[in-house]
Amino acid sequence: MTAISETLPYQLGELIYHNPLSCEQDVQNFIMEGQAAISFPQQRMRMENVLDPQLGQQANFVFWCPQHFPDSIAITWDFWPIREPGLCMTFFSATGANGEDLFDASLAPRTGIYPQYHNGDMNAYHVSYFRRKEADERSFHTCNLRKSRGLHLVAQGGDPIPSVSDASGPYKIKILKWKDEIVFMINDMPVFQWNDDGLTYGKRLEGGKIGFRQLAPMVGEYANLHVYALERG
């Protein structure tokens, strides 16, 4: 087992899922909501909008890994910011609002428009990082954790990733979800930590899907998606 950090009591356990995200075949079963171009010019997954950013929310999208994951996991991937402005977001523990599979036919269709994800018929946690869309986001860089349904901002920390002009990458993104605790890290540096009491913002979320969202005209690249069982040391 691999220790997460000297300051955190967690270890990586069994590897549950690995996807290099290096070619079209790697994501042939992924599910797109909205419209986007997925390409692999550097043998890593590049995501970019195809609709005009002037369309606002209609130009944004979510790309879902189809696998259902258990509770208490570590999610890691490599990230390169290629073009800004924009914003990157990752959903996890995503299910239907009543515990259905996220792609259950009874749920309303989703097309990448944000309110469908934070006040629709689904539940999820989501981390937004590399937030460079609005002027206040570009002048003061933060990473945010929200719990939905309800768009509750529950944790926030400084974003250490520089703007595209100074970014080199890859930046190792890591989400730790241990029962009621969530930790977000970049290059193994903790950005924020939060405990879900299961009362203030509704019941604690357990298990579900992982999805990647971008706000136009952001272009980002992703590789080496790993999901491990998370163990407490």
PDB file of C-alpha atoms in Angstrom:
ATOM      1  CA  MET A   1       0.000   0.000   0.000  1.00  0.00           C
ATOM      2  CA  THR A   2       1.106   3.561  -0.724  1.00  0.00           C
ATOM      3  CA  ALA A   3       0.814   6.311   1.881  1.00  0.00           C
ATOM      4  CA  ILE A   4      -1.050   9.433   0.721  1.00  0.00           C
ATOM      5  CA  SER A   5       0.799  11.982   2.824  1.00  0.00           C
ATOM      6  CA  GLU A   6       2.613  12.141   6.125  1.00  0.00           C
ATOM      7  CA  THR A   7      -0.125  14.482   7.361  1.00  0.00           C
ATOM      8  CA  LEU A   8      -3.134  12.386   6.267  1.00  0.00           C
ATOM      9  CA  PRO A   9      -4.139   9.015   7.754  1.00  0.00           C
ATOM     10  CA  TYR A  10      -4.929   7.314   4.436  1.00  0.00           C
ATOM     11  CA  GLN A  11      -3.343   4.727   2.176  1.00  0.00           C
ATOM     12  CA  LEU A  12      -4.072   3.612  -1.364  1.00  0.00           C
ATOM     13  CA  GLY A  13      -5.474   0.101  -1.398  1.00  0.00           C
ATOM     14  CA  GLU A  14      -6.540  -2.102  -4.301  1.00  0.00           C
ATOM     15  CA  LEU A  15      -6.587  -0.570  -7.766  1.00  0.00           C
ATOM     16  CA  ILE A  16     -10.251  -0.617  -8.816  1.00  0.00           C
ATOM     17  CA  TYR A  17     -10.002   1.094 -12.200  1.00  0.00           C
ATOM     18  CA  HIS A  18      -7.306   2.397 -14.527  1.00  0.00           C
ATOM     19  CA  ASN A  19      -7.733   4.202 -17.809  1.00  0.00           C
ATOM     20  CA  PRO A  20      -4.724   5.813 -19.555  1.00  0.00           C
ATOM     21  CA  LEU A  21      -7.056   8.145 -21.515  1.00  0.00           C
ATOM     22  CA  SER A  22      -4.542   7.933 -24.335  1.00  0.00           C
ATOM     23  CA  CYS A  23      -6.676   7.094 -27.378  1.00  0.00           C
ATOM     24  CA  GLU A  24     -10.236   7.004 -28.650  1.00  0.00           C
ATOM     25  CA  GLN A  25     -10.638   3.350 -27.722  1.00  0.00           C
ATOM     26  CA  ASP A  26      -9.984   4.183 -24.058  1.00  0.00           C
ATOM     27  CA  VAL A  27     -13.151   6.308 -23.879  1.00  0.00           C
ATOM     28  CA  GLN A  28     -15.394   4.521 -26.363  1.00  0.00           C
ATOM     29  CA  ASN A  29     -17.860   3.698 -23.565  1.00  0.00           C
ATOM     30  CA  PHE A  30     -17.757   7.121 -21.901  1.00  0.00           C
ATOM     31  CA  ILE A  31     -20.997   9.110 -22.046  1.00  0.00           C
ATOM     32  CA  MET A  32     -21.088  12.680 -23.352  1.00  0.00           C
ATOM     33  CA  GLU A  33     -23.727  15.140 -22.166  1.00  0.00           C
ATOM     34  CA  GLY A  34     -23.684  18.237 -24.313  1.00  0.00           C
ATOM     35  CA  GLN A  35     -21.428  18.677 -27.331  1.00  0.00           C
ATOM     36  CA  ALA A  36     -17.636  18.534 -27.278  1.00  0.00           C
ATOM     37  CA  ALA A  37     -14.632  17.448 -29.300  1.00  0.00           C
ATOM     38  CA  ILE A  38     -12.531  14.689 -27.729  1.00  0.00           C
ATOM     39  CA  SER A  39      -9.111  14.167 -29.307  1.00  0.00           C
ATOM     40  CA  PHE A  40      -5.703  12.729 -28.415  1.00  0.00           C
ATOM     41  CA  PRO A  41      -3.012  14.883 -30.072  1.00  0.00           C
ATOM     42  CA  GLN A  42      -0.446  14.161 -27.321  1.00  0.00           C
ATOM     43  CA  GLN A  43      -1.710  10.633 -26.509  1.00  0.00           C
ATOM     44  CA  ARG A  44      -3.786  12.127 -23.725  1.00  0.00           C
ATOM     45  CA  MET A  45      -7.447  13.105 -23.737  1.00  0.00           C
ATOM     46  CA  ARG A  46      -8.062  16.653 -24.912  1.00  0.00           C
ATOM     47  CA  MET A  47     -11.540  18.101 -24.310  1.00  0.00           C
ATOM     48  CA  GLU A  48     -12.855  21.246 -25.945  1.00  0.00           C
ATOM     49  CA  ASN A  49     -16.218  22.762 -26.770  1.00  0.00           C
ATOM     50  CA  VAL A  50     -17.616  22.715 -30.289  1.00  0.00           C
ATOM     51  CA  LEU A  51     -20.433  25.204 -29.710  1.00  0.00           C
ATOM     52  CA  ASP A  52     -19.880  28.956 -29.604  1.00  0.00           C
ATOM     53  CA  PRO A  53     -19.065  30.134 -26.047  1.00  0.00           C
ATOM     54  CA  GLN A  54     -21.504  33.001 -26.670  1.00  0.00           C
ATOM     55  CA  LEU A  55     -24.238  30.385 -26.138  1.00  0.00           C
ATOM     56  CA  GLY A  56     -23.311  30.306 -22.454  1.00  0.00           C
ATOM     57  CA  GLN A  57     -24.322  27.151 -20.600  1.00  0.00           C
ATOM     58  CA  GLN A  58     -25.348  25.436 -23.820  1.00  0.00           C
ATOM     59  CA  ALA A  59     -21.679  25.361 -24.895  1.00  0.00           C
ATOM     60  CA  ASN A  60     -20.567  23.445 -21.773  1.00  0.00           C
ATOM     61  CA  PHE A  61     -20.480  19.672 -21.387  1.00  0.00           C
ATOM     62  CA  VAL A  62     -19.847  16.698 -19.077  1.00  0.00           C
ATOM     63  CA  PHE A  63     -17.998  13.507 -20.047  1.00  0.00           C
ATOM     64  CA  TRP A  64     -18.832  10.562 -17.765  1.00  0.00           C
ATOM     65  CA  CYS A  65     -16.898   7.425 -16.991  1.00  0.00           C
ATOM     66  CA  PRO A  66     -19.598   4.716 -17.193  1.00  0.00           C
ATOM     67  CA  GLN A  67     -18.374   2.660 -14.226  1.00  0.00           C
ATOM     68  CA  HIS A  68     -20.183   2.750 -10.884  1.00  0.00           C
ATOM     69  CA  PHE A  69     -17.680   3.119  -8.041  1.00  0.00           C
ATOM     70  CA  PRO A  70     -18.008   2.161  -4.370  1.00  0.00           C
ATOM     71  CA  ASP A  71     -17.660   4.477  -1.408  1.00  0.00           C
ATOM     72  CA  SER A  72     -14.268   5.279   0.176  1.00  0.00           C
ATOM     73  CA  ILE A  73     -12.062   5.694  -2.888  1.00  0.00           C
ATOM     74  CA  ALA A  74      -9.105   7.725  -4.123  1.00  0.00           C
ATOM     75  CA  ILE A  75      -9.446   9.249  -7.610  1.00  0.00           C
ATOM     76  CA  THR A  76      -6.303  10.501  -9.356  1.00  0.00           C
ATOM     77  CA  TRP A  77      -5.504  11.838 -12.811  1.00  0.00           C
ATOM     78  CA  ASP A  78      -2.982  14.023 -14.641  1.00  0.00           C
ATOM     79  CA  PHE A  79      -4.123  17.428 -15.874  1.00  0.00           C
ATOM     80  CA  TRP A  80      -2.703  19.970 -18.329  1.00  0.00           C
ATOM     81  CA  PRO A  81      -4.405  23.359 -18.887  1.00  0.00           C
ATOM     82  CA  ILE A  82      -4.114  24.206 -22.591  1.00  0.00           C
ATOM     83  CA  ARG A  83      -6.391  27.211 -23.172  1.00  0.00           C
ATOM     84  CA  GLU A  84      -8.255  29.652 -20.968  1.00  0.00           C
ATOM     85  CA  PRO A  85     -10.566  31.268 -19.953  1.00  0.00           C
ATOM     86  CA  GLY A  86     -12.789  28.509 -18.665  1.00  0.00           C
ATOM     87  CA  LEU A  87     -13.195  26.166 -15.758  1.00  0.00           C
ATOM     88  CA  CYS A  88     -12.683  22.471 -14.995  1.00  0.00           C
ATOM     89  CA  MET A  89     -14.917  20.450 -12.714  1.00  0.00           C
ATOM     90  CA  THR A  90     -15.103  16.835 -11.587  1.00  0.00           C
ATOM     91  CA  PHE A  91     -18.247  15.139 -10.292  1.00  0.00           C
ATOM     92  CA  PHE A  92     -18.002  12.114  -8.002  1.00  0.00           C
ATOM     93  CA  SER A  93     -20.409  10.001  -5.939  1.00  0.00           C
ATOM     94  CA  ALA A  94     -22.969  10.926  -8.605  1.00  0.00           C
ATOM     95  CA  THR A  95     -26.309   9.073  -8.596  1.00  0.00           C
ATOM     96  CA  GLY A  96     -29.967   9.751  -9.182  1.00  0.00           C
ATOM     97  CA  ALA A  97     -31.626  11.765  -6.428  1.00  0.00           C
ATOM     98  CA  ASN A  98     -33.282   8.641  -5.030  1.00  0.00           C
ATOM     99  CA  GLY A  99     -30.271   6.383  -5.418  1.00  0.00           C
ATOM    100  CA  GLU A 100     -30.909   5.370  -9.035  1.00  0.00           C
ATOM    101  CA  ASP A 101     -28.055   4.745 -11.419  1.00  0.00           C
ATOM    102  CA  LEU A 102     -27.065   8.090 -12.905  1.00  0.00           C
ATOM    103  CA  PHE A 103     -28.152   6.948 -16.363  1.00  0.00           C
ATOM    104  CA  ASP A 104     -31.475   5.446 -15.318  1.00  0.00           C
ATOM    105  CA  ALA A 105     -34.093   6.130 -17.983  1.00  0.00           C
ATOM    106  CA  SER A 106     -36.431   7.645 -15.391  1.00  0.00           C
ATOM    107  CA  LEU A 107     -34.104  10.636 -14.838  1.00  0.00           C
ATOM    108  CA  ALA A 108     -34.490  13.837 -16.834  1.00  0.00           C
ATOM    109  CA  PRO A 109     -32.080  14.239 -19.778  1.00  0.00           C
ATOM    110  CA  ARG A 110     -28.929  16.265 -19.122  1.00  0.00           C
ATOM    111  CA  THR A 111     -27.164  18.317 -21.782  1.00  0.00           C
ATOM    112  CA  GLY A 112     -24.270  20.024 -19.964  1.00  0.00           C
ATOM    113  CA  ILE A 113     -26.324  22.954 -18.624  1.00  0.00           C
ATOM    114  CA  TYR A 114     -25.226  23.488 -15.032  1.00  0.00           C
ATOM    115  CA  PRO A 115     -28.618  23.704 -13.209  1.00  0.00           C
ATOM    116  CA  GLN A 116     -29.423  20.199 -14.502  1.00  0.00           C
ATOM    117  CA  TYR A 117     -26.547  18.953 -12.317  1.00  0.00           C
ATOM    118  CA  HIS A 118     -26.919  21.014  -9.162  1.00  0.00           C
ATOM    119  CA  ASN A 119     -30.706  21.338  -8.940  1.00  0.00           C
ATOM    120  CA  GLY A 120     -31.942  18.483 -11.125  1.00  0.00           C
ATOM    121  CA  ASP A 121     -32.846  14.932 -10.164  1.00  0.00           C
ATOM    122  CA  MET A 122     -29.313  13.822  -9.275  1.00  0.00           C
ATOM    123  CA  ASN A 123     -26.974  14.043  -6.296  1.00  0.00           C
ATOM    124  CA  ALA A 124     -23.204  14.516  -6.421  1.00  0.00           C
ATOM    125  CA  TYR A 125     -20.199  16.172  -4.922  1.00  0.00           C
ATOM    126  CA  HIS A 126     -18.202  18.264  -7.351  1.00  0.00           C
ATOM    127  CA  VAL A 127     -14.822  19.969  -7.252  1.00  0.00           C
ATOM    128  CA  SER A 128     -14.151  22.949  -9.500  1.00  0.00           C
ATOM    129  CA  TYR A 129     -10.512  23.806 -10.145  1.00  0.00           C
ATOM    130  CA  PHE A 130      -8.553  25.850 -12.658  1.00  0.00           C
ATOM    131  CA  ARG A 131     -11.365  28.388 -12.334  1.00  0.00           C
ATOM    132  CA  ARG A 132     -10.523  31.024 -14.953  1.00  0.00           C
ATOM    133  CA  LYS A 133     -13.945  31.827 -16.401  1.00  0.00           C
ATOM    134  CA  GLU A 134     -15.119  35.035 -14.694  1.00  0.00           C
ATOM    135  CA  ALA A 135     -12.979  38.076 -13.881  1.00  0.00           C
ATOM    136  CA  ASP A 136     -12.996  37.377 -10.125  1.00  0.00           C
ATOM    137  CA  GLU A 137     -11.878  33.786 -10.769  1.00  0.00           C
ATOM    138  CA  ARG A 138      -8.970  34.934 -12.923  1.00  0.00           C
ATOM    139  CA  SER A 139      -7.800  37.504 -10.381  1.00  0.00           C
ATOM    140  CA  PHE A 140      -8.030  35.192  -7.323  1.00  0.00           C
ATOM    141  CA  HIS A 141      -7.589  31.477  -7.969  1.00  0.00           C
ATOM    142  CA  THR A 142      -9.513  29.017  -5.779  1.00  0.00           C
ATOM    143  CA  CYS A 143     -10.746  25.429  -5.867  1.00  0.00           C
ATOM    144  CA  ASN A 144     -14.314  24.853  -4.642  1.00  0.00           C
ATOM    145  CA  LEU A 145     -16.159  21.812  -3.326  1.00  0.00           C
ATOM    146  CA  ARG A 146     -19.929  21.793  -3.672  1.00  0.00           C
ATOM    147  CA  LYS A 147     -22.570  19.297  -2.653  1.00  0.00           C
ATOM    148  CA  SER A 148     -25.703  18.950  -4.731  1.00  0.00           C
ATOM    149  CA  ARG A 149     -28.630  18.754  -4.941  1.00  0.00           C
ATOM    150  CA  GLY A 150     -28.662  22.373  -3.849  1.00  0.00           C
ATOM    151  CA  LEU A 151     -25.330  23.868  -5.020  1.00  0.00           C
ATOM    152  CA  HIS A 152     -24.001  24.076  -1.461  1.00  0.00           C
ATOM    153  CA  LEU A 153     -20.475  25.530  -1.294  1.00  0.00           C
ATOM    154  CA  VAL A 154     -18.926  23.487   1.519  1.00  0.00           C
ATOM    155  CA  ALA A 155     -15.143  23.948   1.184  1.00  0.00           C
ATOM    156  CA  GLN A 156     -12.654  26.174  -0.599  1.00  0.00           C
ATOM    157  CA  GLY A 157      -8.883  26.474  -0.933  1.00  0.00           C
ATOM    158  CA  GLY A 158      -6.254  28.216  -2.998  1.00  0.00           C
ATOM    159  CA  ASP A 159      -5.499  26.823  -6.478  1.00  0.00           C
ATOM    160  CA  PRO A 160      -1.728  26.337  -6.946  1.00  0.00           C
ATOM    161  CA  ILE A 161      -1.927  25.748 -10.725  1.00  0.00           C
ATOM    162  CA  PRO A 162      -0.623  28.791 -12.639  1.00  0.00           C
ATOM    163  CA  SER A 163      -2.300  30.313 -15.654  1.00  0.00           C
ATOM    164  CA  VAL A 164      -1.738  28.643 -19.026  1.00  0.00           C
ATOM    165  CA  SER A 165       1.150  30.950 -19.953  1.00  0.00           C
ATOM    166  CA  ASP A 166       3.169  29.642 -16.986  1.00  0.00           C
ATOM    167  CA  ALA A 167       1.786  26.115 -16.630  1.00  0.00           C
ATOM    168  CA  SER A 168       3.960  23.139 -17.487  1.00  0.00           C
ATOM    169  CA  GLY A 169       2.119  20.109 -16.138  1.00  0.00           C
ATOM    170  CA  PRO A 170       1.186  17.478 -15.673  1.00  0.00           C
ATOM    171  CA  TYR A 171      -0.530  18.437 -12.432  1.00  0.00           C
ATOM    172  CA  LYS A 172      -1.524  15.418 -10.352  1.00  0.00           C
ATOM    173  CA  ILE A 173      -5.120  15.860  -9.194  1.00  0.00           C
ATOM    174  CA  LYS A 174      -6.314  13.695  -6.328  1.00  0.00           C
ATOM    175  CA  ILE A 175      -9.689  13.331  -4.605  1.00  0.00           C
ATOM    176  CA  LEU A 176      -9.893  11.264  -1.423  1.00  0.00           C
ATOM    177  CA  LYS A 177     -13.385  10.202  -0.315  1.00  0.00           C
ATOM    178  CA  TRP A 178     -13.387   8.299   2.970  1.00  0.00           C
ATOM    179  CA  LYS A 179     -16.933   7.828   4.270  1.00  0.00           C
ATOM    180  CA  ASP A 180     -17.796  11.330   5.513  1.00  0.00           C
ATOM    181  CA  GLU A 181     -14.450  12.995   4.736  1.00  0.00           C
ATOM    182  CA  ILE A 182     -13.327  14.538   1.441  1.00  0.00           C
ATOM    183  CA  VAL A 183      -9.784  15.756   0.732  1.00  0.00           C
ATOM    184  CA  PHE A 184      -8.694  17.481  -2.485  1.00  0.00           C
ATOM    185  CA  MET A 185      -5.004  17.603  -3.431  1.00  0.00           C
ATOM    186  CA  ILE A 186      -2.863  18.933  -6.267  1.00  0.00           C
ATOM    187  CA  ASN A 187       0.641  17.512  -6.636  1.00  0.00           C
ATOM    188  CA  ASP A 188       0.117  15.854  -3.235  1.00  0.00           C
ATOM    189  CA  MET A 189      -0.483  19.200  -1.530  1.00  0.00           C
ATOM    190  CA  PRO A 190      -3.802  19.309   0.382  1.00  0.00           C
ATOM    191  CA  VAL A 191      -5.991  22.139  -0.939  1.00  0.00           C
ATOM    192  CA  PHE A 192      -9.026  21.577   1.290  1.00  0.00           C
ATOM    193  CA  GLN A 193     -10.555  18.992   3.621  1.00  0.00           C
ATOM    194  CA  TRP A 194     -14.220  18.694   4.600  1.00  0.00           C
ATOM    195  CA  ASN A 195     -16.411  16.399   6.684  1.00  0.00           C
ATOM    196  CA  ASP A 196     -20.008  15.780   5.596  1.00  0.00           C
ATOM    197  CA  ASP A 197     -22.140  15.418   8.744  1.00  0.00           C
ATOM    198  CA  GLY A 198     -25.023  13.991   6.701  1.00  0.00           C
ATOM    199  CA  LEU A 199     -27.426  16.528   8.225  1.00  0.00           C
ATOM    200  CA  THR A 200     -26.587  20.098   7.245  1.00  0.00           C
ATOM    201  CA  TYR A 201     -26.825  19.518   3.481  1.00  0.00           C
ATOM    202  CA  GLY A 202     -28.724  16.238   3.404  1.00  0.00           C
ATOM    203  CA  LYS A 203     -27.573  12.660   3.683  1.00  0.00           C
ATOM    204  CA  ARG A 204     -23.980  11.720   2.967  1.00  0.00           C
ATOM    205  CA  LEU A 205     -23.427  10.484  -0.591  1.00  0.00           C
ATOM    206  CA  GLU A 206     -21.959   7.019  -1.085  1.00  0.00           C
ATOM    207  CA  GLY A 207     -20.661   5.562  -4.328  1.00  0.00           C
ATOM    208  CA  GLY A 208     -21.643   6.501  -7.865  1.00  0.00           C
ATOM    209  CA  LYS A 209     -20.199   7.857 -11.099  1.00  0.00           C
ATOM    210  CA  ILE A 210     -17.270  10.147 -11.953  1.00  0.00           C
ATOM    211  CA  GLY A 211     -17.546  12.802 -14.657  1.00  0.00           C
ATOM    212  CA  PHE A 212     -15.399  15.582 -16.116  1.00  0.00           C
ATOM    213  CA  ARG A 213     -16.937  18.963 -16.981  1.00  0.00           C
ATOM    214  CA  GLN A 214     -15.485  21.989 -18.759  1.00  0.00           C
ATOM    215  CA  LEU A 215     -16.783  25.491 -19.323  1.00  0.00           C
ATOM    216  CA  ALA A 216     -16.198  26.906 -22.804  1.00  0.00           C
ATOM    217  CA  PRO A 217     -13.808  27.975 -24.202  1.00  0.00           C
ATOM    218  CA  MET A 218     -11.535  26.022 -21.835  1.00  0.00           C
ATOM    219  CA  VAL A 219      -9.294  23.354 -23.366  1.00  0.00           C
ATOM    220  CA  GLY A 220      -7.786  20.818 -21.005  1.00  0.00           C
ATOM    221  CA  GLU A 221      -5.943  17.528 -21.304  1.00  0.00           C
ATOM    222  CA  TYR A 222      -6.283  14.508 -19.017  1.00  0.00           C
ATOM    223  CA  ALA A 223      -4.421  11.220 -18.610  1.00  0.00           C
ATOM    224  CA  ASN A 224      -3.854   8.274 -16.279  1.00  0.00           C
ATOM    225  CA  LEU A 225      -7.183   8.077 -14.503  1.00  0.00           C
ATOM    226  CA  HIS A 226      -6.856   5.762 -11.495  1.00  0.00           C
ATOM    227  CA  VAL A 227      -9.414   4.815  -8.868  1.00  0.00           C
ATOM    228  CA  TYR A 228      -8.192   2.994  -5.753  1.00  0.00           C
ATOM    229  CA  ALA A 229      -9.894   1.627  -2.714  1.00  0.00           C
ATOM    230  CA  LEU A 230      -9.023   4.035   0.090  1.00  0.00           C
ATOM    231  CA  GLU A 231      -7.854   2.662   3.393  1.00  0.00           C
ATOM    232  CA  ARG A 232      -7.358   4.407   6.704  1.00  0.00           C
ATOM    233  CA  GLY A 233      -3.900   3.868   8.116  1.00  0.00           C
TER     234      GLY A 233
END
